[in-house]
CSV table of C-alpha atoms (C1' of nucleotides) in Angstrom, one decimal:
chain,number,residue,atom,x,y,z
A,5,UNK,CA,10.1,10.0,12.1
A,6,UNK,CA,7.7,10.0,15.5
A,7,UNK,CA,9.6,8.1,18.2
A,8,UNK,CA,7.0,7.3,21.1
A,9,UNK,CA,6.8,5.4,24.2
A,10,UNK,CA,2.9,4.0,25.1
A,11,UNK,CA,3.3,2.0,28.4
A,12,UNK,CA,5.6,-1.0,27.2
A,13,UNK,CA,5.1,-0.5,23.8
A,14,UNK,CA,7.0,1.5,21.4
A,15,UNK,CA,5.8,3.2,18.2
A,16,UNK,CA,7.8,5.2,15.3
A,17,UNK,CA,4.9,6.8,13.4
A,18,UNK,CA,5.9,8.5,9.9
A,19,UNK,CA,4.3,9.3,6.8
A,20,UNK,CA,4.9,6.6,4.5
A,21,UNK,CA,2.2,4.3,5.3
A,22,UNK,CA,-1.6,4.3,6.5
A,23,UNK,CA,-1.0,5.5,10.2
A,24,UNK,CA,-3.3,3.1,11.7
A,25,UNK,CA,-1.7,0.0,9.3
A,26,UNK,CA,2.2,1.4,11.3
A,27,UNK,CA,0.2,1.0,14.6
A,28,UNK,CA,-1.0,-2.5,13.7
A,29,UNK,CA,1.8,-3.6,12.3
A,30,UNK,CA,3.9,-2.3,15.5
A,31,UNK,CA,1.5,-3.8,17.8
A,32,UNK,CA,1.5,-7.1,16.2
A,33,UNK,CA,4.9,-7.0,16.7
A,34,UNK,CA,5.5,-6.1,20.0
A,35,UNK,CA,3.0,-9.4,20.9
A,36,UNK,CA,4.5,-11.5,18.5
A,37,UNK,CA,8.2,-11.2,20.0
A,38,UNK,CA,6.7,-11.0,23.5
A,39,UNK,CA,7.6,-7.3,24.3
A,40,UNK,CA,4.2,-7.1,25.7
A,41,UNK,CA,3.1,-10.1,27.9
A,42,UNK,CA,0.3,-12.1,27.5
A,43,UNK,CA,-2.8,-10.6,29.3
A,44,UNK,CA,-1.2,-7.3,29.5
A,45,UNK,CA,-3.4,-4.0,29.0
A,46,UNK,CA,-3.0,-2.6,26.3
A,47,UNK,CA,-3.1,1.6,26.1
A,48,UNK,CA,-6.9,2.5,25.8
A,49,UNK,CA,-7.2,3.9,22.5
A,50,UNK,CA,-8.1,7.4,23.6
A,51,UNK,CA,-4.9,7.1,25.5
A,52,UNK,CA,-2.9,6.4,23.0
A,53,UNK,CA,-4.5,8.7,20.2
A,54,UNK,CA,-3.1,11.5,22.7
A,55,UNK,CA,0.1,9.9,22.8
A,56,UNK,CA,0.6,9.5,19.4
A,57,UNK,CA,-1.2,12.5,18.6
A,58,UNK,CA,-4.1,11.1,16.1
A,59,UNK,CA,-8.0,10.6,16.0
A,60,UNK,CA,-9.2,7.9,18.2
A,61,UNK,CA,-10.9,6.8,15.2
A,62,UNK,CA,-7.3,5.8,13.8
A,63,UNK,CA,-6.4,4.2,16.5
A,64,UNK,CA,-10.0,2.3,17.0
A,65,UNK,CA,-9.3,0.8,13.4
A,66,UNK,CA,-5.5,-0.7,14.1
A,67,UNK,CA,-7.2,-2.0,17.5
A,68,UNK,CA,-10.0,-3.9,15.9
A,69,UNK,CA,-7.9,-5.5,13.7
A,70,UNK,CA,-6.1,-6.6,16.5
A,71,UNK,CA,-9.0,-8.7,17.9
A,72,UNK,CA,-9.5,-9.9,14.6
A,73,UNK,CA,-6.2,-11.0,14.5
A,74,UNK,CA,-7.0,-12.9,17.5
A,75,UNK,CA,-4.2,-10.7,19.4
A,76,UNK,CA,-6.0,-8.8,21.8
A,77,UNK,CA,-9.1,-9.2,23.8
A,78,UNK,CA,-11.7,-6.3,24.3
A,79,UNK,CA,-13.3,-6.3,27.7
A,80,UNK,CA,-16.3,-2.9,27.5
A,81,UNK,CA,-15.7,-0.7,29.8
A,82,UNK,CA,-12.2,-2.1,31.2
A,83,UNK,CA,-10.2,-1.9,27.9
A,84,UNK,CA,-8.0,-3.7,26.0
A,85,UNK,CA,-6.0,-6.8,26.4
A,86,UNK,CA,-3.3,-9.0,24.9
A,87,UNK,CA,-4.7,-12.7,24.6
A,88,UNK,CA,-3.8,-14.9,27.3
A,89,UNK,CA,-3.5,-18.0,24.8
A,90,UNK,CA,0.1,-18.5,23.7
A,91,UNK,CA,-1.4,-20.6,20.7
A,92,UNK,CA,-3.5,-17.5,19.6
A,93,UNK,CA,0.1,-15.7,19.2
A,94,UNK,CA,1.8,-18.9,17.9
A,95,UNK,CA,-0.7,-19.7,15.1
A,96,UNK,CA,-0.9,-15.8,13.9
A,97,UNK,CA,2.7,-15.5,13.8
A,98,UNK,CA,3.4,-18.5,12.1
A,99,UNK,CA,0.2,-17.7,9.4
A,100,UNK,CA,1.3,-14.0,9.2
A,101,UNK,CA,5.3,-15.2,8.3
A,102,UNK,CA,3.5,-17.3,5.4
A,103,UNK,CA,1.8,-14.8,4.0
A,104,UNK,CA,4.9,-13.5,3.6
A,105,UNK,CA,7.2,-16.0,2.5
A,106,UNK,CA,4.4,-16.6,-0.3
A,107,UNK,CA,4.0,-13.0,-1.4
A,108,UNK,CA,8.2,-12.9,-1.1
A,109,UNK,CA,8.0,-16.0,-3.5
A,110,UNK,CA,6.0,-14.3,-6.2
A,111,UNK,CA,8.3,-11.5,-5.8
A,112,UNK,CA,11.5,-13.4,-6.8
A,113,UNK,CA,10.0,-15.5,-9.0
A,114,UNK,CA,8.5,-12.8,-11.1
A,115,UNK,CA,12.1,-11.6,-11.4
A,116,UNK,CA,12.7,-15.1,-12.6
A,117,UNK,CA,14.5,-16.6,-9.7
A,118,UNK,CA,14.2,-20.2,-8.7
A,119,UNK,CA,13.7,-21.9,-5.7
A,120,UNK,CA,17.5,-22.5,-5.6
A,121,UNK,CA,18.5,-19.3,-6.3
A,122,UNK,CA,16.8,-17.8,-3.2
A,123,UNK,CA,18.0,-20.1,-0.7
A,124,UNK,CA,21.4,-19.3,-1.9
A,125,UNK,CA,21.0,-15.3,-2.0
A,126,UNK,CA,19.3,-15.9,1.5
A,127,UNK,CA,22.3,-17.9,2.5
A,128,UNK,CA,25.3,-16.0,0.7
A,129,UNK,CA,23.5,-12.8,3.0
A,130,UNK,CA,24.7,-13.7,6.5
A,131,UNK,CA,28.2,-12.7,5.8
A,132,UNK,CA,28.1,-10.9,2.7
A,133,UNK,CA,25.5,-7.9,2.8
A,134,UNK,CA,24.9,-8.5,-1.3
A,135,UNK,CA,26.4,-9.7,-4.1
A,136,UNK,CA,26.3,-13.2,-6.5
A,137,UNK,CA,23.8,-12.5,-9.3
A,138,UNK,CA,22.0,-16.0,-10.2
A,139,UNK,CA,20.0,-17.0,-13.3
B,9,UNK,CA,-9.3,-10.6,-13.1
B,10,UNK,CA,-8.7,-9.1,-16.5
B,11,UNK,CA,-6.4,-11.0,-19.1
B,12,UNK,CA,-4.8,-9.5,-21.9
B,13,UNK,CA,-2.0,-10.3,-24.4
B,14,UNK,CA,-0.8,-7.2,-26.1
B,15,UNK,CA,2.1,-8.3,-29.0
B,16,UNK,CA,5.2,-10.5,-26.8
B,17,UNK,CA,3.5,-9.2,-23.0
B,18,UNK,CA,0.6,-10.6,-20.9
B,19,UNK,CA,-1.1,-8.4,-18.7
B,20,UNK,CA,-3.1,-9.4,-15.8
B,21,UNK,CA,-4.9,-6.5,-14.5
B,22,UNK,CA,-7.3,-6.3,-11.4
B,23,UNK,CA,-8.6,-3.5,-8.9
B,24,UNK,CA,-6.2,-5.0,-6.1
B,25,UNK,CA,-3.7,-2.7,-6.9
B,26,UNK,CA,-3.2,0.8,-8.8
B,27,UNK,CA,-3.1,0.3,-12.7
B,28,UNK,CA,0.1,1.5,-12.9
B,29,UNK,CA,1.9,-0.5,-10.6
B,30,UNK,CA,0.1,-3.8,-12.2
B,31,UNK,CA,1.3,-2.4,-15.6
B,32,UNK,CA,4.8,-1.3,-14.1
B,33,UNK,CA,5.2,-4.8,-12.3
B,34,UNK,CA,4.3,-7.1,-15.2
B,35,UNK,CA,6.3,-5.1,-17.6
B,36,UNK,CA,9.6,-5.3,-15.4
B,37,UNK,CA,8.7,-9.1,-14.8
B,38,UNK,CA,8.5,-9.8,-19.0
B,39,UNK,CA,11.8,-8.0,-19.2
B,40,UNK,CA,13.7,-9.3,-16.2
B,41,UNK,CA,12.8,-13.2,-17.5
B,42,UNK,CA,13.1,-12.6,-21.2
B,43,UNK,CA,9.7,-12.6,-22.2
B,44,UNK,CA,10.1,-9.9,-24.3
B,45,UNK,CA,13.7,-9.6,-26.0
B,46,UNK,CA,16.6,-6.9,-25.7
B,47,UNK,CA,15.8,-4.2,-28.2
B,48,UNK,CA,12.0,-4.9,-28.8
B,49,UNK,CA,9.7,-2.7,-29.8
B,50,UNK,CA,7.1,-2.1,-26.8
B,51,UNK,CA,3.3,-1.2,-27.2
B,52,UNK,CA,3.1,2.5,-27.3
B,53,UNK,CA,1.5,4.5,-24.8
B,54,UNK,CA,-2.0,4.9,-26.8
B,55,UNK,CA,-2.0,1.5,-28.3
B,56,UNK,CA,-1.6,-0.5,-24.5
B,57,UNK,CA,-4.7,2.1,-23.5
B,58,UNK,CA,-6.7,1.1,-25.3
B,59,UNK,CA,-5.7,-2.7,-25.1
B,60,UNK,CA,-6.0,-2.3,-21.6
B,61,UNK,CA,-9.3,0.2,-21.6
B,62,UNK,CA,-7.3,2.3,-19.6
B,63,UNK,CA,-6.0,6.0,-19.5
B,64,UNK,CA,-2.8,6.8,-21.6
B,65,UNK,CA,-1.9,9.0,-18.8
B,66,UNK,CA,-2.1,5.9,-16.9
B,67,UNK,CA,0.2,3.9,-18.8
B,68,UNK,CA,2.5,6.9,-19.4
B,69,UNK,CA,3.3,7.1,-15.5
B,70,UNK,CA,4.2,3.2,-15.6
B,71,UNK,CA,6.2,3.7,-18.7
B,72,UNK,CA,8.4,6.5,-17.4
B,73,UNK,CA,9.0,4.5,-14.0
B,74,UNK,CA,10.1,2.0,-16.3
B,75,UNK,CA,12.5,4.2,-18.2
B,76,UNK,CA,14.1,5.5,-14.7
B,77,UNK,CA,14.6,1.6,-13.9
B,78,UNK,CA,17.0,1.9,-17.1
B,79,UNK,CA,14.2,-0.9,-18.8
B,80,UNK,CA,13.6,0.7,-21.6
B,81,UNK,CA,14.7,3.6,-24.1
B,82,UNK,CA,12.3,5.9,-25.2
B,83,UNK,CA,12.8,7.5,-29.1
B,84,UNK,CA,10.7,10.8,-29.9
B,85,UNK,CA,8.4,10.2,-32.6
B,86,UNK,CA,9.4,6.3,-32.9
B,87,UNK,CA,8.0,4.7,-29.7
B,88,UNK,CA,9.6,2.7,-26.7
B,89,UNK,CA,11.9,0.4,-26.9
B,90,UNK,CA,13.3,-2.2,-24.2
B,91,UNK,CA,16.7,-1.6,-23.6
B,92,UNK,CA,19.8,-3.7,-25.3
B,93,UNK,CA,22.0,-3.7,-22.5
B,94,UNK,CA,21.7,-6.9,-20.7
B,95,UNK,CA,23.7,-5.8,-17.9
B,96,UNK,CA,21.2,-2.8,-17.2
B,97,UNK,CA,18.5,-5.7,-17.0
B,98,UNK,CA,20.7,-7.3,-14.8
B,99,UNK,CA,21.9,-5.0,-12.5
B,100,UNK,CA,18.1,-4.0,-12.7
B,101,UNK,CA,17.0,-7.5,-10.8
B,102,UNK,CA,19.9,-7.8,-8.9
B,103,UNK,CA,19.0,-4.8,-7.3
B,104,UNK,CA,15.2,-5.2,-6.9
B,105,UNK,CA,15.8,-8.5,-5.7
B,106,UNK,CA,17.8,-7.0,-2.9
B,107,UNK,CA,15.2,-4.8,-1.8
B,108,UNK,CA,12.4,-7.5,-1.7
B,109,UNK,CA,15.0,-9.6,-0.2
B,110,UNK,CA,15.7,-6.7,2.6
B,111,UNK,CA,12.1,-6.1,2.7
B,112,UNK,CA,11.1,-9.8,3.6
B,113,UNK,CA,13.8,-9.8,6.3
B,114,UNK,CA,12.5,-7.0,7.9
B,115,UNK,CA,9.2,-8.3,8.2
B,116,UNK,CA,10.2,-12.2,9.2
B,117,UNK,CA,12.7,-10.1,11.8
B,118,UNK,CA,9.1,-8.3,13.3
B,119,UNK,CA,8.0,-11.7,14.1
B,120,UNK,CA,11.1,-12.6,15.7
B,121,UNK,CA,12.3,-14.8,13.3
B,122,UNK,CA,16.1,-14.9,12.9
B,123,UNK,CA,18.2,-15.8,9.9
B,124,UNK,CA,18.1,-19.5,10.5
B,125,UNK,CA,14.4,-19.9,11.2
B,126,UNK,CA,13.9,-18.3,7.7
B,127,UNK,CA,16.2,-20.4,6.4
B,128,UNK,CA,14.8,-23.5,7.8
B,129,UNK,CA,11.1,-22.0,6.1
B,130,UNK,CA,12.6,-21.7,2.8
B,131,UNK,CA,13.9,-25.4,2.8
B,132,UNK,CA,11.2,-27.1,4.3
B,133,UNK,CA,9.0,-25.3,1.9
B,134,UNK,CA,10.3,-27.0,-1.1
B,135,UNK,CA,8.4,-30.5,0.0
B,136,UNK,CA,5.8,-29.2,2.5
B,137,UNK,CA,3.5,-26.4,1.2
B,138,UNK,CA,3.5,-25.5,5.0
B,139,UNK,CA,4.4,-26.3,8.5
B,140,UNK,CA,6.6,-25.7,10.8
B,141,UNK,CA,6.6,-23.6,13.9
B,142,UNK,CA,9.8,-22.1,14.7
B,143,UNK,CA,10.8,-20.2,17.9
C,19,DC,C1',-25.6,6.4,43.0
C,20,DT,C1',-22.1,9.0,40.7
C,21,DA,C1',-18.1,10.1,38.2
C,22,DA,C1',-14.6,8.7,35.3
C,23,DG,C1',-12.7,5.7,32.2
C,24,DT,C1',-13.6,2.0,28.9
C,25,DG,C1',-15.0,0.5,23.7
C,26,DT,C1',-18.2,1.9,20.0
C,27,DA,C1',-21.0,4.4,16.6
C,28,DT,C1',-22.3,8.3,13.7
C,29,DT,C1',-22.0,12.4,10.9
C,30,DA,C1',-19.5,15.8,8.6
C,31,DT,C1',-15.4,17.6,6.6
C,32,DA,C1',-10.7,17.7,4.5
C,33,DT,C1',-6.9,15.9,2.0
C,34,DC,C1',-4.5,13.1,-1.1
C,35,DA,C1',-3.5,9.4,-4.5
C,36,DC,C1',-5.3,7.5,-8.4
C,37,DT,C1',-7.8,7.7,-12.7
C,38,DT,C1',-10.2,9.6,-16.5
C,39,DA,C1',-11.1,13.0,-20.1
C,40,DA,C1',-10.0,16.4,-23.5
C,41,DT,C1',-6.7,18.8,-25.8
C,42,DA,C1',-2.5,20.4,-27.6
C,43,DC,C1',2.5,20.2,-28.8
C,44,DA,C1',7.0,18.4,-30.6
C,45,DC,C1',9.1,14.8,-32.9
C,46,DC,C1',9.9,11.1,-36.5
C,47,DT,C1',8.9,8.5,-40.6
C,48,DA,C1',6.7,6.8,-44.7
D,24,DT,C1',2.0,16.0,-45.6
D,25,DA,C1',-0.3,12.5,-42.8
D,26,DG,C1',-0.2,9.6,-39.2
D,27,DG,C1',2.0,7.5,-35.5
D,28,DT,C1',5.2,8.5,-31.6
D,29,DG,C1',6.1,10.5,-26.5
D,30,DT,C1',4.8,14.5,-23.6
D,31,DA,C1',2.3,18.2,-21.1
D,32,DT,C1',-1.6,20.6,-19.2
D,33,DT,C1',-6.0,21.4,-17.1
D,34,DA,C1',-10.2,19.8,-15.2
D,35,DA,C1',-13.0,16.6,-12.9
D,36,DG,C1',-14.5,12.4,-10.2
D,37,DT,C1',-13.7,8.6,-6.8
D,38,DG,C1',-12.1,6.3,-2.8
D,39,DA,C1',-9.0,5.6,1.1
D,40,DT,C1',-7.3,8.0,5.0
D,41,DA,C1',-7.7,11.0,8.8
D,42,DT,C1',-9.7,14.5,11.7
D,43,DA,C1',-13.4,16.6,14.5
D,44,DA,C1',-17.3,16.7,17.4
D,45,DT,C1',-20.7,14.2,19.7
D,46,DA,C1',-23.2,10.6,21.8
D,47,DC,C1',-24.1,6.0,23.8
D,48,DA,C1',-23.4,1.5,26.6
D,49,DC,C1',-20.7,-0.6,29.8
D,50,DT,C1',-17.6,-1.2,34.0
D,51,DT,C1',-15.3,0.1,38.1
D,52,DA,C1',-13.8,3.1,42.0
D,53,DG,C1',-15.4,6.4,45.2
DNA sequence: CTAAGTGTATTATATCACTTAATACACCTA
DNA sequence: TAGGTGTATTAAGTGATATAATACACTTAG
């Protein structure tokens, strides 16, 4: 459990994932909830291969599926940088939250829960941290 | 997209994911909604191989995961056999439902989504296949 | 212009998870 | 005894992941 600090951004690399799929995922975060302003720099990626102690290669994969993402911009030469459009952010975050409400659908529903069911686990959660058993 | 029907269970077996888990997945899904009943006989090891046109050691490693999850009951010399306790299948997807549950919510939280954004998701979801923006 | 810092590309190598293959053993039942 | 069970072992191949070393094109600061 690798705690590091890259500029504003914060990383906890381990060994249970694809290390550059924990810096993607991390990054996309850190845009998404606005931890890193818009049109920020973001660490070069030699930089932060040394800080996080891996192969820029690693790092150059998370980062291009970053501009893919439509979350950073890559200027040659000057580096990389967090989009300036709000709507970029707004429309991956929304898309990204329902891939995973779908794939979270399958989920339950391959366990046989309904619709209903779901809404009341998600409910019942806020005070209670589990319980009920539905179906 | 390979489709299969081996005695009470469907398979549905692609190159998305390792055989295993497809095998392990599906099988827990048949059991959890009653697909296949309490007691059943399940294929054997050699017989879902070659149903499959896969390894046996393949389906072996699926089959034991499924005998940890307290699914099924292994007999030496007889075969498999899915378990006749419903509260094992119970507590079974009461349990993995709480860690898909816990793993969606972390995920939605990485956006910046909060309990009631979610919740708002789930219910909108029912008419709308999508929409929304949230925070 | 030069030097240093950017992103990018290439080639080679190593490791690990997954899968297949072949074979053998212990067990149960008809 | 014969044939079907689960199980174990050993060997091999493939692909994703990651590292290492190196080189190139571009931009900016000096």
């Amino acid at each position: 459990m690798e705690e590091q600090q890259v500029g504003s951004l914060h990383f906890q690399i381990d060994f249970s994932q694809p290390l550059y799929e924990q810096i993607l995922d991390q990054a996309r975060s850190a845009i998404a909830k606005g931890e890193i302003a818009l049109g920020d720099k973001m660490p070069s990626v030699r930089e932060l291969a040394q800080e996080l102690r891996m192969n820029p290669n690693t790092v150059m994969r998370a980062y291009q599926e970053l501009e893919r993402d439509g979350l950073t911009e890559k200027r040659r030469g000057q580096g990389t940088y967090v989009t300036s459009s709000p709507e970029h952010v707004a429309s991956f975050r929304t898309a990204l939250a329902a891939r995973y409400i779908d794939s979270f659908m399958e989920q339950m529903e391959s366990l046989g829960f309904a619709w209903e069911d779901i809404e009341k686990y998600i409910h019942q959660k806020k005070d209670t941290p589990l319980g009920g058993n539905g179906l």
